[in-house]
Short mmCIF file of C-alpha atoms in Angstrom, two decimals:
data_model
loop_
_atom_site.label_atom_id
_atom_site.label_comp_id
_atom_site.label_asym_id
_atom_site.label_seq_id
_atom_site.Cartn_x
_atom_site.Cartn_y
_atom_site.Cartn_z
CA MET A 1 -39.40 9.80 -34.48
CA THR A 2 -37.02 6.88 -35.07
CA GLY A 3 -36.47 4.73 -31.81
CA LEU A 4 -39.26 6.60 -30.07
CA ASP A 5 -42.64 5.68 -29.55
CA ARG A 6 -45.61 6.84 -31.82
CA VAL A 7 -48.17 9.44 -30.01
CA LEU A 8 -51.61 8.61 -30.12
CA LEU A 9 -54.53 11.07 -28.87
CA THR A 10 -56.70 8.73 -28.11
CA SER A 11 -59.76 11.36 -26.48
CA ALA A 12 -60.96 14.74 -26.80
CA ALA A 13 -63.35 17.20 -25.32
CA VAL A 14 -64.49 20.36 -26.07
CA LEU A 15 -66.62 23.07 -23.84
CA CYS A 16 -67.62 26.15 -26.16
CA PRO A 17 -70.74 28.06 -27.11
CA LEU A 18 -71.04 25.85 -30.41
CA ALA A 19 -71.21 22.51 -28.47
CA GLU A 20 -70.22 20.87 -25.57
CA ASP A 21 -69.11 17.39 -26.73
CA LEU A 22 -67.21 16.21 -29.42
CA ALA A 23 -69.62 15.10 -32.14
CA GLY A 24 -71.86 18.15 -31.78
CA PHE A 25 -68.48 20.12 -32.29
CA ALA A 26 -67.83 18.23 -35.54
CA ASP A 27 -71.37 19.00 -37.00
CA ALA A 28 -71.54 22.93 -35.87
CA LEU A 29 -67.96 23.40 -37.62
CA LEU A 30 -68.86 21.32 -40.74
CA ALA A 31 -72.10 23.84 -40.77
CA GLY A 32 -70.10 26.44 -40.35
CA ARG A 33 -72.00 27.82 -37.48
CA ARG A 34 -70.35 30.89 -35.98
CA GLY A 35 -69.81 30.46 -31.94
CA ALA A 36 -67.09 33.03 -32.03
CA SER A 37 -68.13 34.17 -28.73
CA PRO A 38 -68.13 34.53 -25.00
CA LEU A 39 -69.59 31.16 -23.04
CA THR A 40 -72.21 32.56 -21.48
CA GLY A 41 -74.75 30.53 -19.31
CA PHE A 42 -72.31 27.93 -18.00
CA GLY A 43 -73.24 26.45 -15.19
CA LEU A 44 -71.40 24.02 -13.23
CA ALA A 45 -74.56 22.55 -11.65
CA ASP A 46 -76.21 22.41 -15.02
CA TRP A 47 -73.09 21.03 -16.83
CA THR A 48 -73.06 17.62 -14.46
CA ALA A 49 -76.64 17.32 -14.94
CA ARG A 50 -76.23 16.99 -18.40
CA HIS A 51 -72.96 15.11 -18.55
CA LEU A 52 -72.91 12.74 -16.03
CA PRO A 53 -76.74 11.95 -15.46
CA ASP A 54 -75.93 8.39 -14.73
CA ASP A 55 -72.91 9.14 -12.48
CA PRO A 56 -74.24 11.19 -9.38
CA ASP A 57 -71.15 10.26 -7.53
CA ALA A 58 -68.68 11.77 -10.37
CA ALA A 59 -70.92 14.23 -10.50
CA ALA A 60 -70.91 15.36 -6.79
CA ARG A 61 -67.12 15.20 -6.77
CA LEU A 62 -67.05 17.52 -9.55
CA ARG A 63 -69.13 19.89 -7.92
CA LYS A 64 -67.24 19.60 -4.40
CA VAL A 65 -63.70 20.14 -5.64
CA VAL A 66 -64.45 23.07 -8.11
CA TRP A 67 -68.08 24.65 -6.81
CA ARG A 68 -66.00 28.16 -5.82
CA ALA A 69 -63.23 27.61 -8.54
CA ALA A 70 -62.69 30.50 -11.06
CA THR A 71 -64.43 29.70 -14.10
CA PRO A 72 -61.10 28.80 -15.53
CA ALA A 73 -60.51 25.73 -13.38
CA GLN A 74 -64.47 24.87 -13.38
CA THR A 75 -64.60 24.52 -17.35
CA ALA A 76 -60.85 22.54 -17.11
CA ALA A 77 -62.63 20.54 -14.90
CA CYS A 78 -65.31 19.81 -16.80
CA VAL A 79 -63.51 18.98 -20.43
CA ALA A 80 -60.53 16.80 -18.18
CA VAL A 81 -63.49 14.52 -16.49
CA GLU A 82 -65.20 14.27 -20.10
CA ALA A 83 -62.20 13.41 -21.99
CA VAL A 84 -60.86 10.72 -19.19
CA THR A 85 -64.28 9.34 -18.94
CA SER A 86 -64.54 8.91 -22.46
CA ALA A 87 -61.13 7.26 -22.87
CA ASN A 88 -61.63 5.04 -19.96
CA VAL A 89 -58.48 4.78 -18.73
CA GLN A 90 -57.11 4.50 -15.49
CA LEU A 91 -54.63 7.28 -14.60
CA GLY A 92 -51.99 7.30 -12.11
CA GLU A 93 -48.45 7.73 -11.95
CA ARG A 94 -47.33 7.14 -15.21
CA SER A 95 -50.04 9.76 -16.09
CA GLY A 96 -48.75 13.58 -16.73
CA LEU A 97 -50.77 16.78 -16.74
CA ILE A 98 -49.75 19.81 -18.75
CA VAL A 99 -52.49 22.97 -18.23
CA ALA A 100 -52.18 25.31 -21.09
CA GLY A 101 -52.58 29.11 -20.33
CA GLY A 102 -51.23 31.77 -18.15
CA ASN A 103 -52.98 34.35 -16.00
CA LEU A 104 -56.11 32.32 -16.76
CA ALA A 105 -58.75 34.64 -14.89
CA LEU A 106 -58.12 37.75 -15.36
CA ALA A 107 -62.00 38.52 -14.64
CA HIS A 108 -61.89 36.66 -11.26
CA GLN A 109 -58.86 38.78 -10.30
CA ALA A 110 -60.51 42.18 -11.54
CA ARG A 111 -63.84 41.48 -9.92
CA THR A 112 -62.00 40.23 -6.58
CA ALA A 113 -59.49 43.61 -7.02
CA LEU A 114 -62.00 45.71 -7.16
CA ASP A 115 -64.50 44.27 -4.62
CA PHE A 116 -61.72 44.48 -2.02
CA ASP A 117 -61.07 48.10 -2.60
CA SER A 118 -64.51 48.87 -1.75
CA SER A 119 -65.02 46.36 0.74
CA PRO A 120 -61.82 44.77 1.80
CA GLY A 121 -63.74 42.74 4.98
CA GLY A 122 -65.49 40.64 2.31
CA LEU A 123 -62.15 38.85 0.57
CA ARG A 124 -62.23 35.60 0.89
CA ALA A 125 -59.37 33.16 1.68
CA SER A 126 -59.92 30.91 -1.17
CA TYR A 127 -58.73 33.92 -3.32
CA ALA A 128 -55.49 32.30 -2.12
CA LEU A 129 -56.03 29.75 -4.46
CA THR A 130 -58.73 30.60 -7.19
CA HIS A 131 -56.17 33.60 -8.32
CA MET A 132 -53.57 31.29 -9.23
CA ASP A 133 -53.30 29.18 -12.70
CA VAL A 134 -51.83 26.05 -10.84
CA ASP A 135 -55.37 25.88 -9.04
CA VAL A 136 -56.53 23.86 -12.37
CA VAL A 137 -53.51 21.41 -11.64
CA GLY A 138 -54.78 20.82 -8.26
CA ALA A 139 -58.21 20.10 -9.05
CA VAL A 140 -57.72 18.52 -12.49
CA SER A 141 -55.17 16.10 -10.90
CA GLU A 142 -57.75 15.31 -7.82
CA LEU A 143 -60.55 14.58 -10.36
CA THR A 144 -58.38 12.17 -12.73
CA GLY A 145 -56.22 10.49 -10.47
CA ILE A 146 -53.13 11.73 -12.34
CA ARG A 147 -49.90 11.38 -10.03
CA GLY A 148 -47.22 11.40 -12.63
CA GLU A 149 -46.30 15.10 -12.75
CA GLY A 150 -48.18 18.46 -13.63
CA TRP A 151 -47.87 22.00 -14.33
CA VAL A 152 -49.22 25.03 -16.28
CA LEU A 153 -47.54 25.59 -19.43
CA GLY A 154 -47.73 29.64 -20.79
CA GLY A 155 -47.19 30.20 -24.27
CA GLY A 156 -49.80 33.34 -24.97
CA SER A 157 -51.73 32.00 -27.87
CA ALA A 158 -49.89 29.28 -28.79
CA SER A 159 -49.84 27.28 -25.32
CA GLY A 160 -52.30 25.34 -26.48
CA THR A 161 -50.21 23.92 -29.05
CA LEU A 162 -47.21 24.06 -27.11
CA ALA A 163 -49.18 22.21 -24.58
CA VAL A 164 -49.33 19.19 -27.21
CA VAL A 165 -45.90 19.32 -28.29
CA GLN A 166 -44.54 18.86 -24.51
CA ALA A 167 -46.91 16.29 -23.91
CA ALA A 168 -46.11 14.62 -26.95
CA ARG A 169 -42.24 14.83 -26.29
CA MET A 170 -42.67 13.21 -22.69
CA LEU A 171 -44.75 10.54 -24.12
CA ALA A 172 -42.53 9.85 -27.07
CA ALA A 173 -39.26 9.71 -24.93
CA GLY A 174 -41.21 7.55 -22.35
CA TRP A 175 -41.60 9.50 -19.72
CA LEU A 176 -45.05 8.97 -19.22
CA ASP A 177 -47.72 6.55 -20.79
CA HIS A 178 -50.17 8.72 -20.55
CA CYS A 179 -50.75 12.76 -20.62
CA LEU A 180 -54.01 14.84 -20.22
CA VAL A 181 -53.47 18.31 -22.00
CA VAL A 182 -56.03 21.10 -20.80
CA ALA A 183 -56.75 24.13 -21.88
CA PRO A 184 -58.90 26.00 -19.30
CA LEU A 185 -61.12 28.82 -21.01
CA ALA A 186 -59.13 31.74 -21.00
CA GLU A 187 -61.06 34.54 -19.39
CA LEU A 188 -60.42 38.47 -19.79
CA SER A 189 -61.38 41.36 -17.85
CA ALA A 190 -62.70 44.51 -19.21
CA ALA A 191 -59.17 46.55 -18.82
CA GLU A 192 -57.43 43.38 -20.96
CA ILE A 193 -60.49 43.61 -24.11
CA GLU A 194 -59.99 46.69 -24.32
CA ALA A 195 -56.15 47.04 -24.71
CA PHE A 196 -56.23 44.39 -27.26
CA ARG A 197 -59.00 46.81 -28.99
CA ARG A 198 -56.48 49.88 -28.89
CA THR A 199 -53.46 47.77 -29.88
CA GLY A 200 -55.71 47.86 -32.93
CA ALA A 201 -55.50 43.98 -33.45
CA MET A 202 -59.21 43.38 -32.33
CA SER A 203 -62.00 43.45 -35.27
CA PRO A 204 -64.11 46.74 -34.50
CA THR A 205 -66.96 44.78 -36.41
CA GLY A 206 -67.26 41.85 -34.54
CA GLU A 207 -66.62 40.06 -37.69
CA CYS A 208 -63.61 37.41 -37.98
CA ARG A 209 -62.54 37.22 -41.40
CA PRO A 210 -59.20 35.46 -41.83
CA PHE A 211 -57.72 35.43 -45.10
CA ASP A 212 -59.78 37.71 -46.70
CA VAL A 213 -59.23 41.36 -47.92
CA ALA A 214 -61.23 43.23 -45.84
CA ARG A 215 -60.36 41.50 -42.57
CA GLN A 216 -59.83 43.80 -39.81
CA GLY A 217 -58.75 41.95 -36.49
CA PHE A 218 -59.52 38.89 -34.45
CA VAL A 219 -62.39 38.49 -32.27
CA TYR A 220 -62.17 36.99 -28.82
CA GLY A 221 -63.95 33.61 -28.09
CA GLN A 222 -64.24 31.08 -25.21
CA ALA A 223 -63.22 27.87 -25.04
CA ALA A 224 -62.31 25.23 -22.70
CA ALA A 225 -60.33 21.76 -24.10
CA ALA A 226 -58.80 18.81 -23.33
CA VAL A 227 -57.20 15.64 -25.04
CA LEU A 228 -55.45 12.77 -23.70
CA LEU A 229 -52.22 11.62 -25.45
CA GLU A 230 -51.00 8.19 -25.35
CA ARG A 231 -47.59 5.97 -25.75
CA ALA A 232 -48.92 3.91 -29.02
CA SER A 233 -47.68 0.71 -27.44
CA VAL A 234 -49.75 1.49 -23.88
CA ALA A 235 -53.02 2.66 -26.17
CA ASP A 236 -52.53 -0.39 -28.27
CA LYS A 237 -52.17 -2.46 -25.12
CA ARG A 238 -55.21 -1.61 -23.67
CA GLY A 239 -57.52 -1.71 -26.96
CA ALA A 240 -58.32 1.97 -27.40
CA THR A 241 -58.73 3.40 -30.43
CA ALA A 242 -57.18 6.39 -31.83
CA LEU A 243 -58.64 9.42 -33.01
CA ALA A 244 -55.27 10.79 -34.64
CA GLU A 245 -51.44 10.61 -33.93
CA ILE A 246 -49.05 13.57 -33.32
CA ALA A 247 -46.81 12.81 -35.34
CA GLY A 248 -44.35 16.04 -35.54
CA TYR A 249 -43.93 19.29 -33.84
CA GLY A 250 -41.91 22.30 -34.26
CA GLN A 251 -41.15 25.66 -32.16
CA CYS A 252 -39.11 28.42 -32.22
CA LEU A 253 -38.90 32.00 -30.93
CA ASP A 254 -38.53 35.16 -33.09
CA ALA A 255 -36.03 36.49 -30.34
CA LYS A 256 -38.25 39.62 -30.66
CA ARG A 257 -40.17 41.08 -28.26
CA GLY A 258 -43.60 42.30 -29.26
CA THR A 259 -46.69 41.86 -31.35
CA GLU A 260 -45.41 41.38 -34.73
CA PRO A 261 -45.47 38.31 -36.50
CA ASP A 262 -42.12 37.13 -38.48
CA SER A 263 -42.49 35.27 -41.40
CA ALA A 264 -39.16 33.16 -41.10
CA GLY A 265 -39.85 32.00 -37.42
CA GLN A 266 -43.15 30.58 -38.52
CA VAL A 267 -41.52 28.82 -41.76
CA THR A 268 -39.42 27.32 -39.04
CA ALA A 269 -41.92 25.94 -36.90
CA MET A 270 -43.71 24.08 -39.93
CA ARG A 271 -40.60 22.81 -41.25
CA ALA A 272 -39.43 21.34 -37.87
CA ALA A 273 -43.03 19.76 -37.60
CA LEU A 274 -42.44 18.15 -41.12
CA ARG A 275 -38.91 17.11 -40.02
CA VAL A 276 -39.88 15.22 -37.10
CA ALA A 277 -42.51 13.39 -38.78
CA GLY A 278 -40.31 12.57 -41.98
CA VAL A 279 -43.15 14.59 -43.84
CA GLU A 280 -42.43 16.10 -47.03
CA ALA A 281 -44.29 18.99 -47.41
CA SER A 282 -46.39 17.66 -50.57
CA ALA A 283 -47.81 15.30 -48.14
CA VAL A 284 -49.47 17.64 -45.66
CA ASP A 285 -53.55 17.82 -47.38
CA TYR A 286 -54.72 20.28 -44.63
CA VAL A 287 -52.93 23.30 -42.77
CA ASN A 288 -55.45 24.80 -40.10
CA ALA A 289 -53.68 28.22 -39.61
CA HIS A 290 -53.46 30.45 -36.73
CA GLY A 291 -55.38 32.69 -39.30
CA THR A 292 -56.79 35.17 -36.40
CA GLY A 293 -58.25 37.58 -39.13
CA SER A 294 -55.71 40.79 -38.44
CA VAL A 295 -54.46 42.45 -40.95
CA LEU A 296 -50.25 41.77 -40.64
CA GLY A 297 -50.50 38.77 -38.95
CA ASP A 298 -52.88 36.77 -42.03
CA GLU A 299 -50.73 38.22 -44.33
CA THR A 300 -47.69 37.28 -42.58
CA GLU A 301 -48.90 33.55 -42.02
CA ALA A 302 -50.38 33.40 -46.03
CA ARG A 303 -46.75 34.23 -46.92
CA SER A 304 -44.93 31.09 -44.34
CA ILE A 305 -47.11 28.93 -45.92
CA SER A 306 -46.73 29.85 -49.47
CA THR A 307 -42.88 29.23 -48.71
CA VAL A 308 -43.25 26.18 -47.07
CA PHE A 309 -46.08 24.49 -49.56
CA GLY A 310 -45.84 26.61 -52.79
CA PRO A 311 -48.87 26.52 -54.88
CA ARG A 312 -50.63 23.14 -54.83
CA SER A 313 -53.97 22.51 -55.61
CA SER A 314 -54.47 19.51 -53.29
CA LEU A 315 -53.42 21.42 -49.93
CA ARG A 316 -56.28 23.53 -48.24
CA VAL A 317 -55.94 25.59 -45.86
CA ASN A 318 -58.04 27.02 -43.60
CA SER A 319 -58.76 28.83 -40.04
CA THR A 320 -61.45 27.53 -37.55
CA LYS A 321 -61.48 31.15 -35.71
CA PRO A 322 -64.74 32.54 -38.03
CA LEU A 323 -66.58 29.78 -36.12
CA VAL A 324 -64.94 29.75 -32.40
CA GLY A 325 -63.24 33.08 -32.14
CA HIS A 326 -59.96 33.71 -31.17
CA CYS A 327 -59.64 31.47 -27.90
CA LEU A 328 -56.41 32.74 -26.74
CA SER A 329 -54.39 30.50 -24.69
CA ALA A 330 -56.90 27.70 -25.60
CA ALA A 331 -56.69 28.50 -29.12
CA GLY A 332 -54.15 25.63 -30.07
CA LEU A 333 -56.13 22.74 -28.50
CA ILE A 334 -59.33 23.52 -29.79
CA GLU A 335 -57.90 23.86 -33.31
CA LEU A 336 -55.91 20.94 -33.16
CA ILE A 337 -59.39 19.07 -32.06
CA ALA A 338 -60.75 20.73 -34.76
CA THR A 339 -58.45 19.59 -37.34
CA VAL A 340 -58.99 16.01 -36.12
CA ALA A 341 -62.38 16.44 -36.64
CA GLN A 342 -62.21 17.43 -40.00
CA ALA A 343 -59.74 14.60 -40.91
CA ASN A 344 -62.16 12.58 -39.54
CA ALA A 345 -65.00 13.43 -41.64
CA GLY A 346 -63.09 13.61 -44.18
CA ALA A 347 -64.16 17.35 -44.92
CA CYS A 348 -63.15 21.05 -44.58
CA HIS A 349 -65.58 23.13 -42.41
CA PRO A 350 -66.32 26.61 -44.27
CA ASN A 351 -64.37 29.69 -43.72
CA PRO A 352 -67.70 31.87 -43.68
CA ASN A 353 -66.59 35.16 -43.88
CA LEU A 354 -64.14 34.75 -47.15
CA ASP A 355 -65.43 37.03 -49.75
CA THR A 356 -62.03 38.04 -51.34
CA PRO A 357 -59.02 36.35 -50.56
CA LEU A 358 -56.09 38.42 -49.76
CA ASP A 359 -53.64 35.88 -51.75
CA PRO A 360 -55.80 34.53 -54.53
CA GLU A 361 -52.52 31.31 -55.03
CA LEU A 362 -53.55 30.66 -51.34
CA ALA A 363 -55.25 27.36 -51.63
CA LEU A 364 -58.38 28.38 -48.76
CA VAL A 365 -61.23 26.66 -47.92
CA GLY A 366 -64.21 28.61 -49.03
CA ARG A 367 -67.80 29.54 -47.71
CA SER A 368 -69.07 25.94 -47.93
CA ALA A 369 -67.72 22.92 -46.44
CA GLU A 370 -65.48 20.89 -48.54
CA ALA A 371 -65.42 17.08 -49.17
CA HIS A 372 -61.53 16.56 -48.81
CA PRO A 373 -59.69 13.54 -47.83
CA ILE A 374 -57.14 14.52 -44.97
CA ARG A 375 -54.60 12.05 -43.92
CA THR A 376 -51.94 14.49 -42.66
CA ALA A 377 -52.33 17.82 -41.47
CA LEU A 378 -50.72 20.97 -39.71
CA SER A 379 -51.82 23.00 -37.17
CA ASN A 380 -50.36 26.79 -36.38
CA SER A 381 -50.06 29.08 -33.32
CA PHE A 382 -48.43 31.90 -33.39
CA ALA A 383 -48.48 34.17 -30.06
CA PHE A 384 -47.17 37.42 -29.45
CA GLY A 385 -43.59 37.25 -27.80
CA GLY A 386 -42.23 35.80 -31.21
CA ILE A 387 -43.58 32.61 -30.13
CA ASN A 388 -43.82 30.06 -33.20
CA ALA A 389 -45.39 26.50 -32.78
CA SER A 390 -46.84 23.62 -35.18
CA VAL A 391 -48.37 20.16 -34.95
CA LEU A 392 -48.32 17.32 -37.32
CA VAL A 393 -51.37 15.35 -37.24
CA ARG A 394 -51.68 11.98 -38.78
CA ALA A 395 -55.39 10.73 -39.22
CA ALA A 396 -55.59 7.38 -37.05
CA MET B 1 -79.41 39.13 16.87
CA THR B 2 -80.90 35.55 18.65
CA GLU B 3 -79.02 32.43 18.29
CA GLN B 4 -81.31 31.51 15.96
CA GLU B 5 -81.19 34.38 13.37
CA ILE B 6 -77.12 34.05 13.66
CA PHE B 7 -78.05 30.05 12.95
CA ASP B 8 -79.60 30.86 9.95
CA VAL B 9 -76.85 33.35 8.87
CA VAL B 10 -74.63 30.79 9.27
CA ARG B 11 -76.56 27.76 7.34
CA ARG B 12 -77.32 30.25 4.17
CA HIS B 13 -73.24 30.74 3.95
CA LEU B 14 -72.80 26.90 4.39
CA ALA B 15 -75.23 26.65 1.28
CA GLU B 16 -72.88 29.29 -0.69
CA VAL B 17 -69.87 27.43 -0.07
CA LEU B 18 -70.67 23.35 0.18
CA PRO B 19 -72.84 22.20 -2.82
CA ASP B 20 -75.26 19.62 -2.37
CA LEU B 21 -75.65 20.45 1.06
CA ASP B 22 -77.92 18.51 2.61
CA THR B 23 -80.02 20.94 4.90
CA ALA B 24 -81.28 18.60 7.07
CA ARG B 25 -77.59 17.57 8.39
CA VAL B 26 -77.48 21.19 9.18
CA GLN B 27 -77.89 20.98 13.05
CA PRO B 28 -75.93 22.59 16.29
CA ASP B 29 -74.27 19.57 17.54
CA VAL B 30 -72.52 19.18 13.73
CA SER B 31 -69.11 20.49 13.15
CA MET B 32 -68.51 22.19 9.48
CA ARG B 33 -65.54 19.89 8.87
CA GLU B 34 -68.17 16.82 9.25
CA LEU B 35 -70.38 18.78 6.71
CA GLY B 36 -67.48 18.84 4.14
CA ALA B 37 -65.59 21.74 4.47
CA ASN B 38 -62.25 22.02 4.33
CA SER B 39 -59.93 24.43 6.01
CA ILE B 40 -60.14 26.97 3.48
CA ASP B 41 -64.07 26.57 3.45
CA ARG B 42 -64.01 27.18 7.25
CA MET B 43 -62.30 30.42 7.15
CA ASP B 44 -64.37 31.69 3.49
CA LEU B 45 -67.67 31.04 6.05
CA VAL B 46 -66.45 32.80 9.02
CA ILE B 47 -65.39 35.58 6.69
CA GLY B 48 -68.69 35.92 5.18
CA VAL B 49 -70.80 35.69 8.15
CA GLN B 50 -68.54 38.74 9.68
CA ASP B 51 -68.55 40.32 6.90
CA GLU B 52 -72.72 40.28 6.41
CA LEU B 53 -72.72 40.99 10.34
CA GLY B 54 -70.40 43.58 10.61
CA ILE B 55 -68.30 42.48 13.03
CA THR B 56 -64.71 40.80 13.63
CA VAL B 57 -64.34 37.80 15.64
CA PRO B 58 -60.82 37.70 17.00
CA ASN B 59 -59.04 34.40 15.58
CA HIS B 60 -58.38 33.18 19.11
CA GLU B 61 -61.98 32.97 20.17
CA LEU B 62 -62.91 31.07 16.96
CA THR B 63 -60.09 28.21 17.85
CA SER B 64 -62.39 26.68 20.33
CA VAL B 65 -65.06 26.38 18.06
CA HIS B 66 -65.66 22.56 17.53
CA ASN B 67 -69.65 22.58 16.30
CA LEU B 68 -72.23 24.71 14.92
CA ARG B 69 -73.33 26.02 17.97
CA SER B 70 -69.75 27.02 19.57
CA LEU B 71 -69.76 28.72 16.16
CA VAL B 72 -72.75 30.90 16.82
CA ALA B 73 -71.78 31.76 20.58
CA ALA B 74 -68.55 32.90 19.49
CA ILE B 75 -70.33 35.24 16.62
CA GLN B 76 -73.36 36.17 19.25
CA ALA B 77 -70.18 37.92 21.78
CA HIS B 78 -69.78 40.47 19.12
CA VAL B 79 -73.15 41.25 17.68
#
């Protein structure tokens, strides 16, 4: 990115069934703990009590702003506050906010519509706000003081990665000093879950087995995540410690509606990320695949990765989805954080359900964690609608 | 319903709408705004109370509401 400022990732926060802090998340991943499930038991009051015990004013503000918001906005507010607090940075007019996802509060919408049908008098005025994705923009900006620019970026299962791409572009171009990227928990109602099941894309066994010959589909997971990205010159000036650098990014469309992946688009996105970073494929140590565990999706991505990297024993290919599930629009962000966590640990987390790899030439991480130096890593997200996105991360 | 019974319903709905509500401050002379309720919170509270009591208070009767006492009186006219 000659002539442009470098983009650093200086803070990250997660909220998922495996963990609700970064260190716990890294430990759970490396231990291969399985948390591909809904986030049950989340409560705003409990979360603030656990995370902000020494700052009662911040805890009260968080509760006040999103007390009656839908779960996506509540979880987004929590991870946003956590990321900004741990970054210890003042955000304002030179700071931006991108909320990743679209149709975030589907369960809330379905519940409200059913209640309205049976009891119209009880419909709350606040539903005018809580049904909208942009409610998250309002809530998070109020809690973080971000005043630059902010919006919702929808790209299906690639939303989290696309949001990081857009944030990195704005920072590299000098439009902003900081950009907070937040992926709220993406909730589905029973109807969407059943529709996904009927497409055949969802695992009937509830087991996610990316790149295994016996894979049967994805498992729905729930997570919220946030990262703070900063221009390197700004981060250096305030003495911030980087967790990683966002060194490259690529995105493209297949120009094709539907659910089927296209290897050509995936290859284009990955190669674009390498090109932007000025990195040869041979320099990449690790690929965090989209790897949902779907029959066609994994086969296609395996072929795409082989096309870009060839057979290389020093590469490791992995999927975080057996551990966190497919978190839909939050997948790209939670998996970027998983990639950074593995790079900083110098190890790959297990792919615990892998018995028989679909492609013996693909350098997949197996059922155990593995020490592996990661200086340069790629994180992929591919969405329905032919949306391909890939981010290249350089270890700090 | 007595004034006190209606007041108790209002208090319960206030506690649902507002986190960290100091119930000692919920007195007839205080306004919802003073308790921290914004305009949407106030609408939601009135809707919730009406729904529970099975009544409808016309909007123009709510415009003169300036504290919990006058809110309770506006509601009591319809129960």
